Amino acid sequence: MTAPVAAAGMLIRRPVAEVFEAFIDPAITRRFWFTDGGGRLEAGATLTWTWAMYGVTTEVVVKAVEPNRRILIDWDNTSSPTEVEWLFEPRGDHAWVTVQNRGFTDDAEGVAEALASTGRFALVMAGAKIWLEHGIEPGFIADRFPEHRVPGWSA
């Protein structure tokens, strides 16, 4: 069995530079994903991302940042470390953004984790699109588990 990979992609009708900035600047990212990012994404940085509504944090190690092109991180380093990579491609005046989350085990538990991650990243991408294109904070992440219990996450 091949190890599963979580993947999502979205066309965001904003320039690549603006979309890229939204993912490296936590003041913007918090509008559609986490509540605190601990600082800008810069290669070599170790940050803590927080989802206050769930009482959850994760350590993020920034492995690479290639402006307007790529972000590579490791996260969940204390429990189930995986790698996340975003790629940003211009499509005319817009950005095509893909994200892959890799490093899951090749068993039933790994498949379940990858499927859950795919769904979460699809919401993040949709949230980024709504925020960047329309200036609306979508609330998808908080509303995904309104009882504030996220399966598979622990504080």
mmCIF file of C-alpha atoms in Angstrom:
data_model
loop_
_atom_site.group_PDB
_atom_site.id
_atom_site.type_symbol
_atom_site.label_atom_id
_atom_site.label_comp_id
_atom_site.label_asym_id
_atom_site.label_seq_id
_atom_site.Cartn_x
_atom_site.Cartn_y
_atom_site.Cartn_z
ATOM 1 C CA MET A 1 0.000 0.000 0.000
ATOM 2 C CA THR A 2 1.243 3.484 -0.850
ATOM 3 C CA ALA A 3 1.146 6.092 1.895
ATOM 4 C CA PRO A 4 -1.846 8.406 1.412
ATOM 5 C CA VAL A 5 -1.490 12.107 0.612
ATOM 6 C CA ALA A 6 -4.053 14.779 1.426
ATOM 7 C CA ALA A 7 -4.472 17.293 -1.405
ATOM 8 C CA ALA A 8 -6.623 20.302 -2.219
ATOM 9 C CA GLY A 9 -6.485 23.073 -4.805
ATOM 10 C CA MET A 10 -8.342 26.280 -5.532
ATOM 11 C CA LEU A 11 -8.295 29.136 -8.015
ATOM 12 C CA ILE A 12 -8.254 32.374 -6.054
ATOM 13 C CA ARG A 13 -9.082 35.429 -8.130
ATOM 14 C CA ARG A 14 -6.360 37.635 -6.699
ATOM 15 C CA PRO A 15 -2.724 38.126 -7.753
ATOM 16 C CA VAL A 16 -0.277 35.409 -6.687
ATOM 17 C CA ALA A 17 1.711 37.825 -4.490
ATOM 18 C CA GLU A 18 -1.403 38.769 -2.515
ATOM 19 C CA VAL A 19 -2.479 35.147 -2.042
ATOM 20 C CA PHE A 20 1.030 34.081 -1.025
ATOM 21 C CA GLU A 21 1.157 36.888 1.555
ATOM 22 C CA ALA A 22 -2.144 35.689 3.011
ATOM 23 C CA PHE A 23 -0.528 32.356 3.873
ATOM 24 C CA ILE A 24 2.726 33.702 5.335
ATOM 25 C CA ASP A 25 1.305 36.641 7.315
ATOM 26 C CA PRO A 26 -0.663 35.348 10.321
ATOM 27 C CA ALA A 27 -2.552 38.660 10.614
ATOM 28 C CA ILE A 28 -4.212 37.713 7.319
ATOM 29 C CA THR A 29 -4.296 33.923 7.746
ATOM 30 C CA ARG A 30 -6.244 34.202 11.011
ATOM 31 C CA ARG A 31 -9.124 35.680 9.007
ATOM 32 C CA PHE A 32 -9.769 32.269 7.424
ATOM 33 C CA TRP A 33 -7.844 29.573 9.343
ATOM 34 C CA PHE A 34 -6.190 29.666 12.783
ATOM 35 C CA THR A 35 -6.648 32.179 15.592
ATOM 36 C CA ASP A 36 -2.919 32.813 16.180
ATOM 37 C CA GLY A 37 0.050 32.029 13.960
ATOM 38 C CA GLY A 38 2.941 33.001 16.222
ATOM 39 C CA GLY A 39 4.715 35.011 13.501
ATOM 40 C CA ARG A 40 5.385 35.242 9.788
ATOM 41 C CA LEU A 41 6.445 32.124 7.956
ATOM 42 C CA GLU A 42 10.175 32.401 7.321
ATOM 43 C CA ALA A 43 12.541 29.537 6.489
ATOM 44 C CA GLY A 44 14.059 28.110 9.672
ATOM 45 C CA ALA A 45 11.373 29.502 11.991
ATOM 46 C CA THR A 46 9.594 27.380 14.574
ATOM 47 C CA LEU A 47 6.118 28.714 15.337
ATOM 48 C CA THR A 48 3.045 27.713 17.286
ATOM 49 C CA TRP A 49 -0.289 27.819 15.517
ATOM 50 C CA THR A 50 -3.373 28.038 17.721
ATOM 51 C CA TRP A 51 -7.054 27.297 17.209
ATOM 52 C CA ALA A 52 -8.366 28.908 20.397
ATOM 53 C CA MET A 53 -11.945 27.751 19.835
ATOM 54 C CA TYR A 54 -10.727 24.153 20.184
ATOM 55 C CA GLY A 55 -7.939 24.674 22.716
ATOM 56 C CA VAL A 56 -5.542 23.162 20.154
ATOM 57 C CA THR A 57 -2.020 24.164 19.159
ATOM 58 C CA THR A 58 0.578 22.668 16.869
ATOM 59 C CA GLU A 59 4.264 23.308 16.427
ATOM 60 C CA VAL A 60 5.216 24.358 12.902
ATOM 61 C CA VAL A 61 8.760 24.175 11.541
ATOM 62 C CA VAL A 62 9.171 26.228 8.382
ATOM 63 C CA LYS A 63 11.445 24.310 6.024
ATOM 64 C CA ALA A 64 11.227 26.521 2.921
ATOM 65 C CA VAL A 65 9.655 29.748 1.728
ATOM 66 C CA GLU A 66 10.075 30.676 -1.927
ATOM 67 C CA PRO A 67 8.297 34.017 -2.403
ATOM 68 C CA ASN A 68 5.131 33.807 -4.480
ATOM 69 C CA ARG A 69 5.873 30.180 -5.356
ATOM 70 C CA ARG A 70 6.145 27.700 -2.454
ATOM 71 C CA ILE A 71 5.812 27.150 1.310
ATOM 72 C CA LEU A 72 7.004 23.926 2.977
ATOM 73 C CA ILE A 73 6.447 23.124 6.660
ATOM 74 C CA ASP A 74 6.453 20.248 9.099
ATOM 75 C CA TRP A 75 3.707 20.275 11.712
ATOM 76 C CA ASP A 76 2.118 18.194 14.466
ATOM 77 C CA ASN A 77 5.719 17.520 15.439
ATOM 78 C CA THR A 78 4.950 16.251 18.950
ATOM 79 C CA SER A 79 2.160 13.834 18.010
ATOM 80 C CA SER A 80 1.962 12.783 14.333
ATOM 81 C CA PRO A 81 4.449 14.789 12.281
ATOM 82 C CA THR A 82 3.581 15.384 8.632
ATOM 83 C CA GLU A 83 4.787 17.709 5.909
ATOM 84 C CA VAL A 84 2.616 20.351 4.244
ATOM 85 C CA GLU A 85 3.495 22.036 0.962
ATOM 86 C CA TRP A 86 1.669 24.884 -0.762
ATOM 87 C CA LEU A 87 2.399 25.770 -4.383
ATOM 88 C CA PHE A 88 1.299 29.064 -5.929
ATOM 89 C CA GLU A 89 0.994 29.378 -9.712
ATOM 90 C CA PRO A 90 -0.175 32.378 -11.720
ATOM 91 C CA ARG A 91 -3.195 31.813 -13.916
ATOM 92 C CA GLY A 92 -3.563 35.088 -15.745
ATOM 93 C CA ASP A 93 -4.133 37.703 -13.030
ATOM 94 C CA HIS A 94 -5.198 35.034 -10.535
ATOM 95 C CA ALA A 95 -3.531 32.388 -8.373
ATOM 96 C CA TRP A 96 -3.892 28.624 -8.551
ATOM 97 C CA VAL A 97 -3.002 27.297 -5.099
ATOM 98 C CA THR A 98 -2.446 23.650 -4.269
ATOM 99 C CA VAL A 99 -1.660 22.116 -0.917
ATOM 100 C CA GLN A 100 -0.435 18.622 -0.103
ATOM 101 C CA ASN A 101 -0.128 17.088 3.344
ATOM 102 C CA ARG A 102 2.251 14.099 3.277
ATOM 103 C CA GLY A 103 3.768 11.647 5.720
ATOM 104 C CA PHE A 104 0.767 9.641 6.857
ATOM 105 C CA THR A 105 1.185 5.983 7.682
ATOM 106 C CA ASP A 106 0.131 3.471 5.042
ATOM 107 C CA ASP A 107 -2.479 1.764 7.202
ATOM 108 C CA ALA A 108 -6.185 2.355 7.834
ATOM 109 C CA GLU A 109 -5.433 5.016 10.456
ATOM 110 C CA GLY A 110 -3.176 6.902 8.035
ATOM 111 C CA VAL A 111 -5.839 6.779 5.327
ATOM 112 C CA ALA A 112 -8.434 8.147 7.762
ATOM 113 C CA GLU A 113 -6.057 10.951 8.833
ATOM 114 C CA ALA A 114 -5.317 11.850 5.191
ATOM 115 C CA LEU A 115 -9.019 11.965 4.325
ATOM 116 C CA ALA A 116 -9.729 14.225 7.322
ATOM 117 C CA SER A 117 -6.798 16.456 6.365
ATOM 118 C CA THR A 118 -8.069 16.708 2.779
ATOM 119 C CA GLY A 119 -11.415 17.966 4.046
ATOM 120 C CA ARG A 120 -9.812 20.462 6.420
ATOM 121 C CA PHE A 121 -7.490 21.847 3.744
ATOM 122 C CA ALA A 122 -10.395 22.144 1.302
ATOM 123 C CA LEU A 123 -12.119 24.351 3.897
ATOM 124 C CA VAL A 124 -8.944 26.404 4.400
ATOM 125 C CA MET A 125 -8.624 26.969 0.655
ATOM 126 C CA ALA A 126 -12.305 27.907 0.323
ATOM 127 C CA GLY A 127 -11.973 30.227 3.307
ATOM 128 C CA ALA A 128 -8.919 31.913 1.796
ATOM 129 C CA LYS A 129 -10.831 32.391 -1.449
ATOM 130 C CA ILE A 130 -13.824 33.994 0.273
ATOM 131 C CA TRP A 131 -11.650 36.272 2.417
ATOM 132 C CA LEU A 132 -9.320 37.357 -0.380
ATOM 133 C CA GLU A 133 -11.969 37.790 -3.072
ATOM 134 C CA HIS A 134 -14.816 39.225 -1.004
ATOM 135 C CA GLY A 135 -13.431 40.344 2.377
ATOM 136 C CA ILE A 136 -15.771 38.027 4.259
ATOM 137 C CA GLU A 137 -14.492 36.015 7.220
ATOM 138 C CA PRO A 138 -16.077 32.646 6.458
ATOM 139 C CA GLY A 139 -15.875 31.017 9.900
ATOM 140 C CA PHE A 140 -15.557 27.564 8.299
ATOM 141 C CA ILE A 141 -12.941 26.297 10.733
ATOM 142 C CA ALA A 142 -14.850 27.279 13.875
ATOM 143 C CA ASP A 143 -18.147 26.092 12.406
ATOM 144 C CA ARG A 144 -16.821 22.701 11.277
ATOM 145 C CA PHE A 145 -17.082 21.404 14.856
ATOM 146 C CA PRO A 146 -19.539 23.742 16.612
ATOM 147 C CA GLU A 147 -19.387 21.701 19.805
ATOM 148 C CA HIS A 148 -15.628 22.425 19.860
ATOM 149 C CA ARG A 149 -14.579 18.796 19.778
ATOM 150 C CA VAL A 150 -12.356 17.892 16.876
ATOM 151 C CA PRO A 151 -11.998 14.149 16.253
ATOM 152 C CA GLY A 152 -8.355 13.133 16.389
ATOM 153 C CA TRP A 153 -7.108 16.419 17.895
ATOM 154 C CA SER A 154 -6.014 16.840 21.470
ATOM 155 C CA ALA A 155 -5.011 19.945 23.345
#
